[in-house]
């Protein structure tokens, strides 16, 4: 009604500005539109007070949106307007707002300068509300550094005294929370409880109550009084969720998780943090997200799930880098803004002085003399200004250099942690290789045991026969049985031939394995894929038998005789065969399908666990030739939900401690390094087929 009926521009500008302030938390677009209209009307009527008031609100709107550079610009305009009309209260208010902007940008030095300027003006005019607000803001900046934590506490207590004097309950609640937080950090738990209870009594039921409730939950958790702690946490979550305040929900969940961690409830801690992580990602709350990732990594490590812990550790690094990058960018932008602002101010002053010098040319000589003296004073002033400006830039550069050094140190720490993780990963890969070597050794041992058994048996028999011959030779010639001696010597000869035969068999097995071991340098050699596949099928089968006497899985093979020799690294391709064939045998031996009843009520099919290896020569889409090796089993199959993950490093469906999750990942890398492809086709309940395709060159 005021806007429609009033013809007084001052009242209209004030009304538009008030509407803009009311809509800040509801409709940002409308709020900015009303504030721009207030500024337009105030400019037309040369209403400096209206301009200052509207620009100050617009600065708060930009700050609320995170547009910190824009907020600083309009706050500077508001500050100049308040100073032009001598409004000290408005000037102190804007200085406080600017201090808060610098604090959010990470420039604590500038923040303190503006807050102390605001405090000085507020004390001059005796404004208790502004004095208390300044002390609270100063305490917030001091709290960021451990060296000034006691200064922060002293500032907060002065702020509490001021707010109490004028009975400003929201201010009292905020400062009491800050004091309670410091006492909690200093492990002065009883004092922390006292101030958080004071804050809670002033704001209970409101959104502000979530912080003291969460802090009280953590404090009682630290005291070991978990029932009381969880009652506070539940109240904090209830208020935040009822008001749909996602940021406060995330903070409450993180505090709740910390108490669960103190209690030793790992699963509960993980559940709370996973929810906090999801909400923090949704609202882009990086600080809360970082806290959630750090504790999640620790919890999964305690649980023994090192893969998930490692992944969350990577997320910690990623979010830390984003925060560091954002902080650096804000600092650089702020330094650039300060520099540009100083330049503009210098240009304005120079233009003003230039105009004065031109106007002075029309005056008489006496005025010219005075003007010359003024020019000299101006020159000195400009020199001082330029000197101070240069000094300010040097300080800014020094500050920026310090920030860069701090970032460098943080990066080195993160890189060191990453190197440790890479080392752990290398150890896991080595463990996988050693596991493959163990399985290979078991197969070789089984292969070579048969000919050695023959050698041992025939040697023992031959030794006994020789004893018989010697016994017969000791008899007198007339009683000696020459035919028996001849027969025994014939048997010994046969035994020696068999020993020789089986010795050569063992030697052939050893030579075959030595031939593959010579390729450990990574050099390719012409290799018979059929022979290689058959050999590792046999070694895998015997290795499984060596580990499990009850192992009963049949193996089949179908090899294409037209498959040419190929240039590959036999040891690496053999490792791929061994890994996938082992997986196929393990899938079958652990699978127990339900019997399917036929018409007569008896099982229709008897399940025979089978692993089949097949090779074939096929044409590629490009027209070339491919050697295909398929390894199939009739086990349980791979669920669709995890099929896309099986080649990922560390992914495994085996129980903890029975697999590293690196076998298929390494196999994938080996086939890719040979220019080939590896694919999987699986049906749940029917089995799985891995197909390896290698180019024939």
PDB file of N, CA and C in Angstrom, residues 353-385:
ATOM      1  N   UNK A 353      42.220  15.743  -8.968  1.00  0.00           N
ATOM      2  CA  UNK A 353      43.297  16.724  -8.838  1.00  0.00           C
ATOM      3  C   UNK A 353      43.612  17.396 -10.174  1.00  0.00           C
ATOM      4  N   UNK A 354      43.495  16.593 -11.250  1.00  0.00           N
ATOM      5  CA  UNK A 354      43.743  17.157 -12.579  1.00  0.00           C
ATOM      6  C   UNK A 354      42.720  18.241 -12.908  1.00  0.00           C
ATOM      7  N   UNK A 355      41.458  17.985 -12.537  1.00  0.00           N
ATOM      8  CA  UNK A 355      40.393  18.975 -12.769  1.00  0.00           C
ATOM      9  C   UNK A 355      40.663  20.247 -11.970  1.00  0.00           C
ATOM     10  N   UNK A 356      41.095  20.092 -10.744  1.00  0.00           N
ATOM     11  CA  UNK A 356      41.399  21.260  -9.911  1.00  0.00           C
ATOM     12  C   UNK A 356      42.522  22.095 -10.521  1.00  0.00           C
ATOM     13  N   UNK A 357      43.541  21.411 -11.070  1.00  0.00           N
ATOM     14  CA  UNK A 357      44.665  22.141 -11.683  1.00  0.00           C
ATOM     15  C   UNK A 357      44.215  22.921 -12.922  1.00  0.00           C
ATOM     16  N   UNK A 358      43.296  22.291 -13.710  1.00  0.00           N
ATOM     17  CA  UNK A 358      42.806  22.990 -14.902  1.00  0.00           C
ATOM     18  C   UNK A 358      41.971  24.217 -14.528  1.00  0.00           C
ATOM     19  N   UNK A 359      41.138  24.086 -13.520  1.00  0.00           N
ATOM     20  CA  UNK A 359      40.323  25.226 -13.063  1.00  0.00           C
ATOM     21  C   UNK A 359      41.188  26.340 -12.481  1.00  0.00           C
ATOM     22  N   UNK A 360      42.308  25.961 -11.876  1.00  0.00           N
ATOM     23  CA  UNK A 360      43.189  26.954 -11.255  1.00  0.00           C
ATOM     24  C   UNK A 360      43.851  27.872 -12.283  1.00  0.00           C
ATOM     25  N   UNK A 361      43.882  27.410 -13.552  1.00  0.00           N
ATOM     26  CA  UNK A 361      44.541  28.206 -14.601  1.00  0.00           C
ATOM     27  C   UNK A 361      43.847  29.538 -14.856  1.00  0.00           C
ATOM     28  N   UNK A 362      42.550  29.673 -14.506  1.00  0.00           N
ATOM     29  CA  UNK A 362      41.790  30.903 -14.767  1.00  0.00           C
ATOM     30  C   UNK A 362      41.922  31.922 -13.631  1.00  0.00           C
ATOM     31  N   UNK A 363      42.507  31.521 -12.544  1.00  0.00           N
ATOM     32  CA  UNK A 363      42.660  32.452 -11.422  1.00  0.00           C
ATOM     33  C   UNK A 363      43.920  33.301 -11.589  1.00  0.00           C
ATOM     34  N   UNK A 364      44.033  34.274 -10.750  1.00  0.00           N
ATOM     35  CA  UNK A 364      45.186  35.198 -10.805  1.00  0.00           C
ATOM     36  C   UNK A 364      46.447  34.542 -10.258  1.00  0.00           C
ATOM     37  N   UNK A 365      47.527  35.250 -10.363  1.00  0.00           N
ATOM     38  CA  UNK A 365      48.843  34.702 -10.028  1.00  0.00           C
ATOM     39  C   UNK A 365      48.918  34.285  -8.563  1.00  0.00           C
ATOM     40  N   UNK A 366      48.257  35.081  -7.721  1.00  0.00           N
ATOM     41  CA  UNK A 366      48.315  34.751  -6.298  1.00  0.00           C
ATOM     42  C   UNK A 366      47.676  33.390  -6.014  1.00  0.00           C
ATOM     43  N   UNK A 367      46.526  33.172  -6.691  1.00  0.00           N
ATOM     44  CA  UNK A 367      45.841  31.889  -6.507  1.00  0.00           C
ATOM     45  C   UNK A 367      46.691  30.765  -7.092  1.00  0.00           C
ATOM     46  N   UNK A 368      47.406  31.110  -8.219  1.00  0.00           N
ATOM     47  CA  UNK A 368      48.262  30.103  -8.855  1.00  0.00           C
ATOM     48  C   UNK A 368      49.377  29.670  -7.906  1.00  0.00           C
ATOM     49  N   UNK A 369      49.900  30.671  -7.133  1.00  0.00           N
ATOM     50  CA  UNK A 369      50.962  30.325  -6.180  1.00  0.00           C
ATOM     51  C   UNK A 369      50.437  29.359  -5.125  1.00  0.00           C
ATOM     52  N   UNK A 370      49.242  29.734  -4.592  1.00  0.00           N
ATOM     53  CA  UNK A 370      48.648  28.837  -3.594  1.00  0.00           C
ATOM     54  C   UNK A 370      48.343  27.458  -4.198  1.00  0.00           C
ATOM     55  N   UNK A 371      47.905  27.472  -5.476  1.00  0.00           N
ATOM     56  CA  UNK A 371      47.612  26.201  -6.154  1.00  0.00           C
ATOM     57  C   UNK A 371      48.882  25.370  -6.321  1.00  0.00           C
ATOM     58  N   UNK A 372      50.006  26.100  -6.631  1.00  0.00           N
ATOM     59  CA  UNK A 372      51.284  25.388  -6.778  1.00  0.00           C
ATOM     60  C   UNK A 372      51.683  24.729  -5.460  1.00  0.00           C
ATOM     61  N   UNK A 373      51.461  25.500  -4.355  1.00  0.00           N
ATOM     62  CA  UNK A 373      51.750  24.908  -3.049  1.00  0.00           C
ATOM     63  C   UNK A 373      50.853  23.692  -2.788  1.00  0.00           C
ATOM     64  N   UNK A 374      49.573  23.856  -3.207  1.00  0.00           N
ATOM     65  CA  UNK A 374      48.649  22.724  -3.061  1.00  0.00           C
ATOM     66  C   UNK A 374      49.088  21.530  -3.901  1.00  0.00           C
ATOM     67  N   UNK A 375      49.620  21.855  -5.109  1.00  0.00           N
ATOM     68  CA  UNK A 375      50.118  20.786  -5.981  1.00  0.00           C
ATOM     69  C   UNK A 375      51.279  20.043  -5.348  1.00  0.00           C
ATOM     70  N   UNK A 376      52.167  20.815  -4.674  1.00  0.00           N
ATOM     71  CA  UNK A 376      53.289  20.187  -3.998  1.00  0.00           C
ATOM     72  C   UNK A 376      52.793  19.236  -2.906  1.00  0.00           C
ATOM     73  N   UNK A 377      51.821  19.756  -2.127  1.00  0.00           N
ATOM     74  CA  UNK A 377      51.232  18.916  -1.085  1.00  0.00           C
ATOM     75  C   UNK A 377      50.585  17.670  -1.699  1.00  0.00           C
ATOM     76  N   UNK A 378      49.895  17.916  -2.848  1.00  0.00           N
ATOM     77  CA  UNK A 378      49.254  16.802  -3.543  1.00  0.00           C
ATOM     78  C   UNK A 378      50.287  15.760  -3.987  1.00  0.00           C
ATOM     79  N   UNK A 379      51.423  16.253  -4.525  1.00  0.00           N
ATOM     80  CA  UNK A 379      52.477  15.352  -4.986  1.00  0.00           C
ATOM     81  C   UNK A 379      52.993  14.479  -3.833  1.00  0.00           C
ATOM     82  N   UNK A 380      53.189  15.161  -2.685  1.00  0.00           N
ATOM     83  CA  UNK A 380      53.651  14.411  -1.505  1.00  0.00           C
ATOM     84  C   UNK A 380      52.612  13.369  -1.089  1.00  0.00           C
ATOM     85  N   UNK A 381      51.324  13.808  -1.126  1.00  0.00           N
ATOM     86  CA  UNK A 381      50.248  12.887  -0.732  1.00  0.00           C
ATOM     87  C   UNK A 381      50.186  11.686  -1.671  1.00  0.00           C
ATOM     88  N   UNK A 382      50.315  11.993  -2.994  1.00  0.00           N
ATOM     89  CA  UNK A 382      50.269  10.900  -3.979  1.00  0.00           C
ATOM     90  C   UNK A 382      51.457   9.966  -3.776  1.00  0.00           C
ATOM     91  N   UNK A 383      52.631  10.545  -3.505  1.00  0.00           N
ATOM     92  CA  UNK A 383      53.823   9.722  -3.279  1.00  0.00           C
ATOM     93  C   UNK A 383      53.626   8.802  -2.080  1.00  0.00           C
ATOM     94  N   UNK A 384      53.061   9.385  -1.017  1.00  0.00           N
ATOM     95  CA  UNK A 384      52.799   8.574   0.179  1.00  0.00           C
ATOM     96  C   UNK A 384      51.795   7.470  -0.133  1.00  0.00           C
ATOM     97  N   UNK A 385      50.752   7.890  -0.901  1.00  0.00           N
ATOM     98  CA  UNK A 385      49.726   6.907  -1.256  1.00  0.00           C
ATOM     99  C   UNK A 385      50.313   5.758  -2.080  1.00  0.00           C
TER     100      UNK A 385
END
